[in-house]
CSV table of C-alpha atoms in Angstrom, one decimal:
chain,number,residue,atom,x,y,z
A,1,MET,CA,-8.7,-15.3,-20.4
A,2,LEU,CA,-10.4,-12.4,-22.3
A,3,PHE,CA,-13.7,-13.5,-21.0
A,4,SER,CA,-12.3,-13.4,-17.4
A,5,PHE,CA,-11.1,-9.8,-18.0
A,6,ALA,CA,-14.4,-8.7,-19.4
A,7,MET,CA,-16.3,-10.3,-16.5
A,8,ILE,CA,-14.0,-8.7,-13.9
A,9,ILE,CA,-14.4,-5.2,-15.6
A,10,LEU,CA,-18.2,-5.6,-15.9
A,11,VAL,CA,-18.8,-6.8,-12.4
A,12,GLY,CA,-16.3,-4.2,-11.1
A,13,VAL,CA,-18.1,-1.4,-12.8
A,14,VAL,CA,-21.5,-2.6,-11.5
A,15,PHE,CA,-20.2,-2.9,-7.9
A,16,ALA,CA,-18.6,0.5,-8.2
A,17,MET,CA,-21.9,2.1,-9.2
A,18,ILE,CA,-23.5,0.4,-6.2
A,19,MET,CA,-20.8,1.7,-3.9
A,20,ARG,CA,-21.2,5.2,-5.4
A,21,LYS,CA,-25.0,5.0,-4.6
A,22,LEU,CA,-24.1,4.0,-1.0
A,23,GLY,CA,-21.7,7.0,-0.8
A,24,LEU,CA,-18.6,4.8,-0.6
A,25,PRO,CA,-15.5,5.0,-2.9
A,26,ASN,CA,-15.6,3.2,-6.2
A,27,LEU,CA,-12.4,1.3,-5.2
A,28,LEU,CA,-14.4,-0.7,-2.7
A,29,GLY,CA,-16.6,-1.9,-5.5
A,30,TYR,CA,-13.6,-3.0,-7.5
A,31,LEU,CA,-12.1,-4.8,-4.6
A,32,LEU,CA,-15.3,-6.5,-3.7
A,33,ALA,CA,-15.7,-7.7,-7.3
A,34,GLY,CA,-12.2,-9.2,-7.3
A,35,ILE,CA,-12.9,-11.0,-4.0
A,36,ILE,CA,-16.2,-12.4,-5.2
A,37,LEU,CA,-15.0,-13.5,-8.6
A,38,GLY,CA,-11.7,-14.8,-7.3
A,39,PRO,CA,-10.7,-18.2,-6.1
A,40,PHE,CA,-11.9,-17.6,-2.5
A,41,VAL,CA,-15.6,-17.2,-3.3
A,42,PHE,CA,-16.9,-18.2,-6.7
A,43,ASN,CA,-13.7,-19.1,-8.5
A,44,MET,CA,-15.0,-17.7,-11.8
A,45,ILE,CA,-11.6,-16.4,-13.1
A,46,ASP,CA,-9.6,-18.5,-15.6
A,47,THR,CA,-6.4,-19.9,-14.1
A,48,THR,CA,-4.3,-18.5,-16.9
A,49,THR,CA,-5.3,-15.0,-15.7
A,50,PHE,CA,-3.4,-15.7,-12.5
A,51,GLN,CA,-0.2,-16.2,-14.3
A,52,ILE,CA,-0.1,-12.5,-15.3
A,53,SER,CA,-1.9,-11.2,-12.1
A,54,SER,CA,1.3,-9.9,-10.5
A,55,ASP,CA,1.9,-7.6,-13.5
A,56,ILE,CA,-1.7,-6.5,-13.4
A,57,ARG,CA,-1.5,-5.8,-9.6
A,58,GLN,CA,1.6,-3.7,-10.1
A,59,ILE,CA,-0.1,-1.7,-12.9
A,60,ALA,CA,-3.2,-1.3,-10.7
A,61,LEU,CA,-1.1,-0.1,-7.8
A,62,MET,CA,0.6,2.5,-10.0
A,63,ILE,CA,-2.8,3.8,-11.2
A,64,ILE,CA,-4.1,4.0,-7.6
A,65,LEU,CA,-1.0,5.8,-6.4
A,66,MET,CA,-1.1,8.1,-9.4
A,67,ARG,CA,-4.7,9.0,-8.8
A,68,ALA,CA,-4.1,9.6,-5.1
A,69,GLY,CA,-1.1,11.9,-5.9
A,70,LEU,CA,-3.1,13.9,-8.5
A,71,ASN,CA,-5.8,14.5,-5.9
A,72,LEU,CA,-3.4,16.1,-3.4
A,73,GLN,CA,-3.6,19.9,-3.0
A,74,ILE,CA,-0.5,21.8,-2.0
A,75,SER,CA,-2.5,23.8,0.6
A,76,ASP,CA,-3.5,20.6,2.3
A,77,LEU,CA,0.1,19.5,2.4
A,78,LYS,CA,1.2,22.8,3.9
A,79,LYS,CA,-1.4,22.4,6.7
A,80,VAL,CA,-0.3,18.9,7.7
A,81,GLY,CA,3.3,19.2,6.8
A,82,PRO,CA,4.9,20.1,10.1
A,83,SER,CA,3.0,17.4,12.1
A,84,ALA,CA,3.7,14.8,9.4
A,85,ILE,CA,7.4,15.5,9.5
A,86,LEU,CA,7.4,15.3,13.2
A,87,MET,CA,5.5,12.0,13.2
A,88,CYS,CA,8.1,10.6,10.8
A,89,PHE,CA,11.3,12.1,12.2
A,90,VAL,CA,10.9,11.6,15.9
A,91,PRO,CA,10.2,7.8,15.8
A,92,ALA,CA,12.9,7.2,13.3
A,93,SER,CA,15.4,9.2,15.4
A,94,PHE,CA,14.5,7.2,18.5
A,95,GLU,CA,14.9,3.9,16.6
A,96,ILE,CA,18.3,4.9,15.2
A,97,LEU,CA,19.6,6.2,18.5
A,98,GLY,CA,18.2,3.2,20.4
A,99,LEU,CA,20.0,0.8,18.1
A,100,MET,CA,23.2,2.8,18.2
A,101,ILE,CA,23.1,2.4,22.0
A,102,LEU,CA,21.8,-1.2,22.3
A,103,ALA,CA,23.3,-3.0,19.3
A,104,PRO,CA,26.9,-2.6,20.4
A,105,ILE,CA,26.0,-4.1,23.8
A,106,PHE,CA,23.7,-6.9,22.8
A,107,LEU,CA,24.7,-7.7,19.2
A,108,HIS,CA,28.4,-6.8,19.5
A,109,LEU,CA,28.3,-4.4,16.5
A,110,ASP,CA,30.5,-1.4,16.0
A,111,LEU,CA,28.8,2.0,16.0
A,112,LEU,CA,28.7,2.4,12.2
A,113,ASN,CA,27.0,-1.0,11.7
A,114,ALA,CA,24.6,-0.2,14.6
A,115,ALA,CA,23.7,3.1,12.9
A,116,ILE,CA,23.1,1.3,9.6
A,117,LEU,CA,20.9,-1.3,11.3
A,118,GLY,CA,19.0,1.4,13.0
A,119,THR,CA,18.5,3.3,9.7
A,120,VAL,CA,17.2,0.1,8.0
A,121,LEU,CA,14.9,-0.6,10.9
A,122,ALA,CA,13.6,2.9,10.8
A,123,ALA,CA,13.0,2.7,7.1
A,124,VAL,CA,10.9,-0.4,7.3
A,125,SER,CA,9.2,0.2,10.6
A,126,PRO,CA,5.4,0.7,10.4
A,127,ALA,CA,5.6,3.0,13.4
């Protein structure tokens, strides 16, 4: 398992340097290394590594989100803030109001449950 981690890190760093030379983000090199070494291409990673892979993925996601958050500038957020709020608020409002109107008719829900359903739908909606 330790050899698998060393190989993943080494190949990931090499691919990250290649991506940097191409003017692409390092993250693409890391992802490409994982795909190539993983079970879908060369299957060079020890199977015991996959038992803890969910924990590693969660840690990696935390690191990626932390790095993305640290790179944010407050001036950039102020520039895109009003349009971002509108792009979030308007679709969510339409989904909630639409379900508050349609759910009592088609699903025979009361208004409170229709509002809750609309809020849940708006929270998980990709739009």
